[in-house]
mmCIF file of C-alpha atoms in Angstrom:
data_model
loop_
_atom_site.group_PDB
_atom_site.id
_atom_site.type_symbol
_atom_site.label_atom_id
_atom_site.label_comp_id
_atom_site.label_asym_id
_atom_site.label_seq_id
_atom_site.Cartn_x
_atom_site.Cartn_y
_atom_site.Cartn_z
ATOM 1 C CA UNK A 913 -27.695 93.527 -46.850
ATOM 2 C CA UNK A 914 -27.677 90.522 -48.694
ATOM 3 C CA UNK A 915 -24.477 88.848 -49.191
ATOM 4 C CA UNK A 916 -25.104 85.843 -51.514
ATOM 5 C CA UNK A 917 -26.909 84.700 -54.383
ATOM 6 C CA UNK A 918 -27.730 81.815 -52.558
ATOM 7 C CA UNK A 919 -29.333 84.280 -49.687
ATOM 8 C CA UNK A 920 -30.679 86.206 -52.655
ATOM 9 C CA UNK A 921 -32.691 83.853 -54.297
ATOM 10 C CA UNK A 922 -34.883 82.676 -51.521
ATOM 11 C CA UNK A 923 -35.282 86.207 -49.613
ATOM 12 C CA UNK A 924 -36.765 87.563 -52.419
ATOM 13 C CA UNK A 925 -39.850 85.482 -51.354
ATOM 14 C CA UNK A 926 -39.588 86.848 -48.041
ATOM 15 C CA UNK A 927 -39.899 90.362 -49.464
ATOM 16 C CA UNK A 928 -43.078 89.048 -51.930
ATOM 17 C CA UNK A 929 -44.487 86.301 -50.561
ATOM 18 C CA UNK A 930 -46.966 86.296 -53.008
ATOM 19 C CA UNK A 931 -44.389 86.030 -55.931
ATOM 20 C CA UNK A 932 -43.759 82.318 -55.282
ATOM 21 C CA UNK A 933 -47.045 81.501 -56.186
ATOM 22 C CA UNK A 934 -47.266 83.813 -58.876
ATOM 23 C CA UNK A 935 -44.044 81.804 -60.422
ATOM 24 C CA UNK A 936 -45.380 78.417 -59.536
ATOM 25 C CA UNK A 937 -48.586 79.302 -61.685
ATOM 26 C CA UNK A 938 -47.193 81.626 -64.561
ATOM 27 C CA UNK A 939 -43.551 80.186 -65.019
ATOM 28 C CA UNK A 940 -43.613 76.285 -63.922
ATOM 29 C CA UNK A 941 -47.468 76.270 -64.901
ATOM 30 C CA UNK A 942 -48.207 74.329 -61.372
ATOM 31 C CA UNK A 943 -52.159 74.642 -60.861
ATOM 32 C CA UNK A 944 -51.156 75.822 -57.245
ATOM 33 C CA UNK A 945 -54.222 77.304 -55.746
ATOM 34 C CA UNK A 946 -54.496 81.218 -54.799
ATOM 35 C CA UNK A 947 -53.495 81.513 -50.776
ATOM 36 C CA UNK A 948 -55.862 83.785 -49.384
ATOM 37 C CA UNK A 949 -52.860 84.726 -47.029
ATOM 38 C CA UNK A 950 -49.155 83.937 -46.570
ATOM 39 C CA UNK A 951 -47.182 83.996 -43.492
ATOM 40 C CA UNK A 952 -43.365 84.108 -42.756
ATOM 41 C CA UNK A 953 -42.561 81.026 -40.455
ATOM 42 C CA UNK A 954 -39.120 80.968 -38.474
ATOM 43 C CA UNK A 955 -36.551 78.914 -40.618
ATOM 44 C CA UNK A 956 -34.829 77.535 -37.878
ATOM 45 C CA UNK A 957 -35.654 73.647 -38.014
ATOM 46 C CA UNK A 958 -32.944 72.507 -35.338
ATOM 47 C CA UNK A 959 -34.579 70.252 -32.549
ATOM 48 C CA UNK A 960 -33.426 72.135 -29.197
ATOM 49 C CA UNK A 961 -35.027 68.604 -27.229
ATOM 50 C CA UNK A 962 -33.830 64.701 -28.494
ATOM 51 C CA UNK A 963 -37.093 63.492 -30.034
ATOM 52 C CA UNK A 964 -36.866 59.470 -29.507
ATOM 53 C CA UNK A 965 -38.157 58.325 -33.317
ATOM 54 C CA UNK A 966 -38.013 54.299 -33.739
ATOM 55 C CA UNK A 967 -38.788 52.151 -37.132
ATOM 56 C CA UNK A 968 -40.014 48.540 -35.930
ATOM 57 C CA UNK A 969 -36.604 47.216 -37.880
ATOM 58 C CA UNK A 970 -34.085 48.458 -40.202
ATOM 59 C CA UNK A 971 -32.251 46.344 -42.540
ATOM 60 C CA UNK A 972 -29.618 47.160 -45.384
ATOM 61 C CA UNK A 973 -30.058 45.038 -48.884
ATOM 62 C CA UNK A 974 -27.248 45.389 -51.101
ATOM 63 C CA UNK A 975 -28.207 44.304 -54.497
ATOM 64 C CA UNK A 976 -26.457 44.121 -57.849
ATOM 65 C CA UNK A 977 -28.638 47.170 -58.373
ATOM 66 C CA UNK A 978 -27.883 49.119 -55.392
ATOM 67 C CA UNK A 979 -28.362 49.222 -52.017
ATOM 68 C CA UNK A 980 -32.041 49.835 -50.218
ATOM 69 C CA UNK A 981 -32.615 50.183 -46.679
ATOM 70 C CA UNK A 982 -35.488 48.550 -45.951
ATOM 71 C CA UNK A 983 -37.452 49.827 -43.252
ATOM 72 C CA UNK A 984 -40.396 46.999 -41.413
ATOM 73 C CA UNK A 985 -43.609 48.782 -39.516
ATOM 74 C CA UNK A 986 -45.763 46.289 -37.866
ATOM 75 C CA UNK A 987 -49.242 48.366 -37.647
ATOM 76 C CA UNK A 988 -51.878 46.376 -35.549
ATOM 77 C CA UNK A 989 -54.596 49.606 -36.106
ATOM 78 C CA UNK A 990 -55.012 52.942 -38.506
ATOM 79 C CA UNK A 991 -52.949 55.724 -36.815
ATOM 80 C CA UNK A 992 -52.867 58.823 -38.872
ATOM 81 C CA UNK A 993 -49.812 59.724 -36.985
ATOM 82 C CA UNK A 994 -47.709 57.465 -39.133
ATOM 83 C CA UNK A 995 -48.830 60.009 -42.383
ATOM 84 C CA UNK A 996 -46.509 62.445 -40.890
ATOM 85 C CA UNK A 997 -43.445 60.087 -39.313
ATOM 86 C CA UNK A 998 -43.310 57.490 -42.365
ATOM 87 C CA UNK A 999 -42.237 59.821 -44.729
ATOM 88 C CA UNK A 1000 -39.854 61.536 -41.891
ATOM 89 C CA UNK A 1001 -38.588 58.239 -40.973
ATOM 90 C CA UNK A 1002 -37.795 57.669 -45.027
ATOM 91 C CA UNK A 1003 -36.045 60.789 -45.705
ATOM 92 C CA UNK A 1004 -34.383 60.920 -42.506
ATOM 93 C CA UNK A 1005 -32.702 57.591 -43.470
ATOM 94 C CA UNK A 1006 -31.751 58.830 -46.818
ATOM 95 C CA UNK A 1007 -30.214 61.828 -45.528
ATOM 96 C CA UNK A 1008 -27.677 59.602 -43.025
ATOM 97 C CA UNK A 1009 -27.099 56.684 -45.512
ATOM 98 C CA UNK A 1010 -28.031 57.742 -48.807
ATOM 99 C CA UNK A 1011 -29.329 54.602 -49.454
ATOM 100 C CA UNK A 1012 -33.022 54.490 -51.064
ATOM 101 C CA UNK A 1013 -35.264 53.599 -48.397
ATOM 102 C CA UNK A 1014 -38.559 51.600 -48.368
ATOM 103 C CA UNK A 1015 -40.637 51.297 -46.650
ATOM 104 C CA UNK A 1016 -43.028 48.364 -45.317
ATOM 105 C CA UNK A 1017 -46.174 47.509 -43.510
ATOM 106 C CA UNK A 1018 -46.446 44.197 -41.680
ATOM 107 C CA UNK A 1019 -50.615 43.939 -40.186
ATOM 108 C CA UNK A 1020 -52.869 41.263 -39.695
ATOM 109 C CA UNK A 1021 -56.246 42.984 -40.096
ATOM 110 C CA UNK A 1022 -57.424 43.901 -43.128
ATOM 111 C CA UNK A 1023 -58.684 46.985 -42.447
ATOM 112 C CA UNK A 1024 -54.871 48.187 -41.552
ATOM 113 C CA UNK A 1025 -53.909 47.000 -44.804
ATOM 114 C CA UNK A 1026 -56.024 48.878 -46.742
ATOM 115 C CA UNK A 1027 -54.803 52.226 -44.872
ATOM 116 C CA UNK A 1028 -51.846 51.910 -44.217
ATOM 117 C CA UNK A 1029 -51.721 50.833 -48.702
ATOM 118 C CA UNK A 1030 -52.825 54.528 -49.416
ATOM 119 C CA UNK A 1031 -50.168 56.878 -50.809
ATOM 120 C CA UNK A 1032 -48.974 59.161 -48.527
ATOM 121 C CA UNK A 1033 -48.795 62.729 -50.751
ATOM 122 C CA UNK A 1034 -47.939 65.825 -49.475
ATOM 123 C CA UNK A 1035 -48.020 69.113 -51.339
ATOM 124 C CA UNK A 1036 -51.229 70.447 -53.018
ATOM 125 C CA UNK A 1037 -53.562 68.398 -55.731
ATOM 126 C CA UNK A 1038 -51.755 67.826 -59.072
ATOM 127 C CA UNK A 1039 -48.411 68.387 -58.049
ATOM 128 C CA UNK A 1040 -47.183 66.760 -54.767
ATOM 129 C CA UNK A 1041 -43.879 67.526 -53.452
ATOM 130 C CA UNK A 1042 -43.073 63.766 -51.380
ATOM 131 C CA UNK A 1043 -44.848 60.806 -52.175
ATOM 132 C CA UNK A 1044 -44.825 57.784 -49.921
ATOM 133 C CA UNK A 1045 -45.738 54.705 -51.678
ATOM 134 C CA UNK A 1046 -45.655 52.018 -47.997
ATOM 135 C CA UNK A 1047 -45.463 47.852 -49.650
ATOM 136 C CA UNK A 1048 -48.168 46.031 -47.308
ATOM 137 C CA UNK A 1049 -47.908 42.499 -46.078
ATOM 138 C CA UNK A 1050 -51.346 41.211 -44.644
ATOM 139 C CA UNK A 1051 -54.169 39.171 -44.781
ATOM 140 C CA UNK A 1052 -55.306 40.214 -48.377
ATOM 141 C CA UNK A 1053 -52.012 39.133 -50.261
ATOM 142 C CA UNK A 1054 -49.959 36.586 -47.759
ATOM 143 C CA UNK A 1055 -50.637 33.401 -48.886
ATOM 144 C CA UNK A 1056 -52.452 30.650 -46.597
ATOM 145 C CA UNK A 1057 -50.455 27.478 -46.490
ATOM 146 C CA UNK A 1058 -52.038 24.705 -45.301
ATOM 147 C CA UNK A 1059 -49.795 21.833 -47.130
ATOM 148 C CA UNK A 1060 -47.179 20.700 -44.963
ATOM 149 C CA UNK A 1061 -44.954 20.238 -48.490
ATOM 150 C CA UNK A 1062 -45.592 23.908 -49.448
ATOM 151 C CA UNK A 1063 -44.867 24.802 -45.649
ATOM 152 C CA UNK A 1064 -41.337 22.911 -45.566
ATOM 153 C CA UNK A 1065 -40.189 24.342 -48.622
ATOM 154 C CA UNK A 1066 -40.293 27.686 -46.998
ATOM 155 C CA UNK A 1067 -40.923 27.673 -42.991
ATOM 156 C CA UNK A 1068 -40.081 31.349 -43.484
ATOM 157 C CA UNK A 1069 -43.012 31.629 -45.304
ATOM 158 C CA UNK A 1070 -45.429 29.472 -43.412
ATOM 159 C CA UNK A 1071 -44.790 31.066 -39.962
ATOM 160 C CA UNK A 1072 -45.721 34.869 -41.714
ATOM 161 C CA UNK A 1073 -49.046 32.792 -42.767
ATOM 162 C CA UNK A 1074 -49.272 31.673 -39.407
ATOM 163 C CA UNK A 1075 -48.462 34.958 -37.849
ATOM 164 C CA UNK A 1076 -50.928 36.902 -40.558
ATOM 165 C CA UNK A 1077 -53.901 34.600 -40.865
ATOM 166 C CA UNK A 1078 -53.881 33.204 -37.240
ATOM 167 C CA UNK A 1079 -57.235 34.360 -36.124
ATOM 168 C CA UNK A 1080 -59.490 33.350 -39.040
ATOM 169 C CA UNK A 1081 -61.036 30.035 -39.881
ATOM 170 C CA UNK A 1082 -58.165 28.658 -41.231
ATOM 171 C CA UNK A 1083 -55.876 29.052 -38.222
ATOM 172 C CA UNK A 1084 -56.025 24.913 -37.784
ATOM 173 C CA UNK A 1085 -54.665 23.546 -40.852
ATOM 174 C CA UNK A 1086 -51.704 26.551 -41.147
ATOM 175 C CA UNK A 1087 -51.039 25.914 -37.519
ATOM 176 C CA UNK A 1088 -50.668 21.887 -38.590
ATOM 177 C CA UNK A 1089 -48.474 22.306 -41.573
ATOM 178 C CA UNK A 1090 -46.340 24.808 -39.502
ATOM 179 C CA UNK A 1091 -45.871 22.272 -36.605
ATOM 180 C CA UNK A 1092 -44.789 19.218 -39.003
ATOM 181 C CA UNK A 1093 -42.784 21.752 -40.943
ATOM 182 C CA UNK A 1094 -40.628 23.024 -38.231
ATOM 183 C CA UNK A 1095 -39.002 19.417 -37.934
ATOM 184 C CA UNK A 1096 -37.200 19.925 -40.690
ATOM 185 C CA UNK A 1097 -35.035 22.440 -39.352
ATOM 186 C CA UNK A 1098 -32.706 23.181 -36.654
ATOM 187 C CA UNK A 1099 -34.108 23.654 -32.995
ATOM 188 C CA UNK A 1100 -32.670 26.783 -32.900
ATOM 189 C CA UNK A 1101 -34.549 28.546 -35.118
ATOM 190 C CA UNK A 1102 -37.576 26.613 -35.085
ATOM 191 C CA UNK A 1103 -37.969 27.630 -31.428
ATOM 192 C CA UNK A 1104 -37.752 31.140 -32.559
ATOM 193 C CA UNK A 1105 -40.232 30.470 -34.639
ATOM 194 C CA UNK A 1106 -42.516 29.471 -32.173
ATOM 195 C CA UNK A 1107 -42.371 32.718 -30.441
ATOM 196 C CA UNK A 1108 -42.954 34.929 -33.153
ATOM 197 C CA UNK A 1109 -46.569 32.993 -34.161
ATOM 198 C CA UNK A 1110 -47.345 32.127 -30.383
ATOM 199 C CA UNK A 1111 -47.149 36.648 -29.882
ATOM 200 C CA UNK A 1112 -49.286 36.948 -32.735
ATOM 201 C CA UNK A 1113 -52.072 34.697 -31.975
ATOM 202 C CA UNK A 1114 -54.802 36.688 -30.447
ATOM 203 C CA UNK A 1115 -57.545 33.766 -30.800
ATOM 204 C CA UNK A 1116 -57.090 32.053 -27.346
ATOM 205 C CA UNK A 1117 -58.218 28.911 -28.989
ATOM 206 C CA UNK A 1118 -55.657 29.212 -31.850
ATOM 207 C CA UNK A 1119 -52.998 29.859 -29.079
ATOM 208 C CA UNK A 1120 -53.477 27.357 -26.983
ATOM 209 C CA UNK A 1121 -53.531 24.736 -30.017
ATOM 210 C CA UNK A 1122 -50.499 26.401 -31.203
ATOM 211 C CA UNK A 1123 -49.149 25.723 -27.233
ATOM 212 C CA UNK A 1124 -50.296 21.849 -27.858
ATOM 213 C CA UNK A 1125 -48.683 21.352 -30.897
ATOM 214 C CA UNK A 1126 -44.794 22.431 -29.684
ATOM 215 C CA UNK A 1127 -45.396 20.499 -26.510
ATOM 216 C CA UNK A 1128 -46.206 17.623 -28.576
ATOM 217 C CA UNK A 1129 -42.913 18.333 -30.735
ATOM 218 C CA UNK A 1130 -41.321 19.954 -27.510
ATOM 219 C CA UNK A 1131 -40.510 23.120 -28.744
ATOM 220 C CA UNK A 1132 -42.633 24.981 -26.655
ATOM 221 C CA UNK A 1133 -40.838 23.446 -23.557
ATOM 222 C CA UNK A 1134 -37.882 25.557 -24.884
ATOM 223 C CA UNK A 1135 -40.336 28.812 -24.828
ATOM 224 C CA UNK A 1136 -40.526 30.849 -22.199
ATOM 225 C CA UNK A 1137 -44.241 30.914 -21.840
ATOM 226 C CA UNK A 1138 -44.217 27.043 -21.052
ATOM 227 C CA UNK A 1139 -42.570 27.686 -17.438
ATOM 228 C CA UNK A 1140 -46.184 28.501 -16.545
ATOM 229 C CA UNK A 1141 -47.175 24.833 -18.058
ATOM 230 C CA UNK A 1142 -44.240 23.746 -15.968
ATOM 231 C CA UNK A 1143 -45.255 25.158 -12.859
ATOM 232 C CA UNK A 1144 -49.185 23.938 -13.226
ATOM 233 C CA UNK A 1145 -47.989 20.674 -13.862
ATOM 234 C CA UNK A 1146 -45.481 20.828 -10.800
ATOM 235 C CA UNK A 1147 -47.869 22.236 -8.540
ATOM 236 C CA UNK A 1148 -50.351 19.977 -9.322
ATOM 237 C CA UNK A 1149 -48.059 16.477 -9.365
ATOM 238 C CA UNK A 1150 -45.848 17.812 -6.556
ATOM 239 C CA UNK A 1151 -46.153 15.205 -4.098
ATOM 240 C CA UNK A 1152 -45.788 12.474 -7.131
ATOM 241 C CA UNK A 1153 -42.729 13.982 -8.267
ATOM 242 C CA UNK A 1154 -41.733 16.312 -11.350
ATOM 243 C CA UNK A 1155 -42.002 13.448 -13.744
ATOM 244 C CA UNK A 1156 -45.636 12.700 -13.009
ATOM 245 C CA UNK A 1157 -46.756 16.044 -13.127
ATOM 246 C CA UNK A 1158 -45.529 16.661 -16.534
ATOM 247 C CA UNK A 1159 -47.263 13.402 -18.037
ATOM 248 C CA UNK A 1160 -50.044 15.031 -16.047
ATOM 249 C CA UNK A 1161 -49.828 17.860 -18.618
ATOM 250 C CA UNK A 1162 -49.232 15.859 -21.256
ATOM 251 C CA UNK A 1163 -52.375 14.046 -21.108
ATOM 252 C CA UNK A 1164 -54.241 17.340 -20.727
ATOM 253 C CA UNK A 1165 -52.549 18.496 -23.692
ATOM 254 C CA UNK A 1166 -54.091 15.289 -25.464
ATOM 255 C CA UNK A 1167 -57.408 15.903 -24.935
ATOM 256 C CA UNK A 1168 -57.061 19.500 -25.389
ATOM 257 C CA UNK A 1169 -56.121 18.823 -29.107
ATOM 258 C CA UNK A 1170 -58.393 16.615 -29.558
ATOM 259 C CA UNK A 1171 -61.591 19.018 -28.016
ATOM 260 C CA UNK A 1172 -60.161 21.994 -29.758
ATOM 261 C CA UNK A 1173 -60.450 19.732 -33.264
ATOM 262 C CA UNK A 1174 -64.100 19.047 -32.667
ATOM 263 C CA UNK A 1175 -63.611 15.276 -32.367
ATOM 264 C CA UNK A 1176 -65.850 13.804 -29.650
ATOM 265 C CA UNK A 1177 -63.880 12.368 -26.689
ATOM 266 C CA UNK A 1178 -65.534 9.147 -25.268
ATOM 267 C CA UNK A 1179 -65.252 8.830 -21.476
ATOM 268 C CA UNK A 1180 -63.002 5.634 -22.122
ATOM 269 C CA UNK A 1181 -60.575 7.214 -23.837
ATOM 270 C CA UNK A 1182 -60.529 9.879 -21.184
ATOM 271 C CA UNK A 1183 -59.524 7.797 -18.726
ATOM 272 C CA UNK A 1184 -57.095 5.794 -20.569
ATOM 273 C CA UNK A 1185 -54.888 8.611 -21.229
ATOM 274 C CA UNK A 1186 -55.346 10.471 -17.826
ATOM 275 C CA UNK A 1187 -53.959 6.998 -15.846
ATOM 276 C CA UNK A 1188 -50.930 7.355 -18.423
ATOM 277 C CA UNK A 1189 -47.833 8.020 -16.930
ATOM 278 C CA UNK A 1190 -45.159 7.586 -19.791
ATOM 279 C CA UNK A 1191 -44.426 10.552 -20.931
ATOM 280 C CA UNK A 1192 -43.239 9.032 -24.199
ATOM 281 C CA UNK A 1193 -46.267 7.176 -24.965
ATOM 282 C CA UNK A 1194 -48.495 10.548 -24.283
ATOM 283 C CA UNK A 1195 -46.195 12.060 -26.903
ATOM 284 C CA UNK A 1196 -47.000 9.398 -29.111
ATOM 285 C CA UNK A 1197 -50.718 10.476 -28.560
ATOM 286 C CA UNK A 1198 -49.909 13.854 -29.158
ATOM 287 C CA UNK A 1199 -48.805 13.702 -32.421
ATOM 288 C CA UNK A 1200 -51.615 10.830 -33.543
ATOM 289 C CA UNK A 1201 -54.288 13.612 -31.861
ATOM 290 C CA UNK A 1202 -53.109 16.117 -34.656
ATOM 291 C CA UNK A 1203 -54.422 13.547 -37.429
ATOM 292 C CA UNK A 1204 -56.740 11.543 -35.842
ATOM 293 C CA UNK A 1205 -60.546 11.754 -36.948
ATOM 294 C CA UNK A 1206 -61.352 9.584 -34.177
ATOM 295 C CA UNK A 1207 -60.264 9.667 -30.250
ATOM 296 C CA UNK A 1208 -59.700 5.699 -30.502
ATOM 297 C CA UNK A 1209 -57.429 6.134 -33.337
ATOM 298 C CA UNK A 1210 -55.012 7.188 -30.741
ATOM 299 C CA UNK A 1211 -54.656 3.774 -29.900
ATOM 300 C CA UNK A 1212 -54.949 2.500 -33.501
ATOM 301 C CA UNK A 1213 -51.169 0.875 -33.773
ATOM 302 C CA UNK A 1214 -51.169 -0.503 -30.136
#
């Protein structure tokens, strides 16, 4: 027996399964195609297992128009997966804060972008029940900053260029700007900084120039990756002390800028920064390698 309208009004379709189409077509007009069968499904939607389900990060904007959720994806390849848990991920968030959600793809391949920018529809053609519109950050639209002026207005800004375009054949002159822009801020955050572009960097020459640069400005003595530069340099300056092994590493780090800028390295100057053992005047030489369009300018104000 049926008890309720509410009960009513959907078993009806249980009865005819055939009349919902028939009232999608003849009473809303919806050009919903003719099923060539229909099949009763069980209702019951509960979960009986936990399903783990993770966004990449969640925020909550409050804005003098409302509040939004907005909800980050990093995507490093096309996974049609996501066609199905984006727009779960959305409404699920909707449902427990009723706050509109969007959503947003962070990549750095192109290809990504361009996927993950299609509209997610669901429903039939001309009339789609959920729409998911993803906002993607990439390659394609994140500017490339290169000026160290443009970079220190907003270091925000310059390490998602460094963090987006970091494998193309700009990766030098963002990496530059970036590195002379992070001295404008606090030490705290600028060594965060450095780990978010130093995970990103897939080009091992764009990495380890990125790893040159914060030694030079010793940030990247702060970063966890550098205990390995630590421990080279101990292991191979042991017996001279911890000192000498990191001028050691220091003067390594000179000539590495200085290769991975293209800027021939004359066996003089090779030897007149390896027998250097002031750390301070290596990181003098450091900072000249960045800008230098000779090795001998190096020694230019000496």
């Amino acid at each position: 027996m049926v008890g309720s309208s509410h009960e009513a009004l959907h078993r009806i379709f249980q009865k005819d399964p055939a009349l919902l189409t028939r009232a999608l077509q003849r009473v809303l007009h919806v050009p919903f195609p003719e099923p060539h069968e229909i099949a009763a499904l069980n209702v019951d939607l509960t979960e009986t297992e936990p399903v783990e389900r993770r966004v990449d990060t969640l925020l909550r904007a409050e804005t003098d128009e409302g509040t939004y959720l907005l909800v980050v994806e990093s995507q490093g390849k096309v996974d049609d997966r996501k066609r199905g848990s984006w727009p779960y991920y959305l409404s699920y968030l909707y449902e427990k804060y009723r706050c509109e959600p969007v959503l947003i793809v962070i990549t750095q391949n192109s290809a990504t972008a361009r996927w993950a920018a299609q509209p997610i529809r669901l429903g039939f053609p001309g009339w789609h029940s959920l729409t998911v519109r993803p906002l993607v950050l990439g390659p394609d639209n994140v500017p490339v900053i290169t000026d160290e002026r443009q970079a220190e207005q907003d270091v925000p800004l310059a390490v998602l260029s460094a963090m987006t375009h970091g494998r193309g054949p700009e990766a030098a002159p963002i990496l530059e700007s970036l590195a002379t822009a992070l001295k404008t801020i606090d030490p705290d955050s600028a060594a965060v900084f450095v780990q978010f572009v130093d995970s990103c960097l897939a080009d091992p020459q764009a990495k380890q120039m990125w790893r040159d640069l914060m030694t030079a400005i010793q940030y990247f003595w702060r970063h966890p990756l550098a205990e390995q530069v630590r421990e080279e340099g101990r292991e191979q300056g042991l017996e001279e002390g911890r000192e000498q092994g990191r001028a050691q590493a220091k003067a390594e780090m000179v000539l590495r800028v200085l290769e991975w800028r293209g800027i021939p390295v004359p066996e003089h100057v090779i030897e007149h920064v390896t027998t250097c053992d002031d750390p301070n005047q290596l990181e003098l030489w450091a900072q000249r390698a960045v800008r230098a369009t000779y090795a001998e300018d190096l020694f230019t104000e000496e």
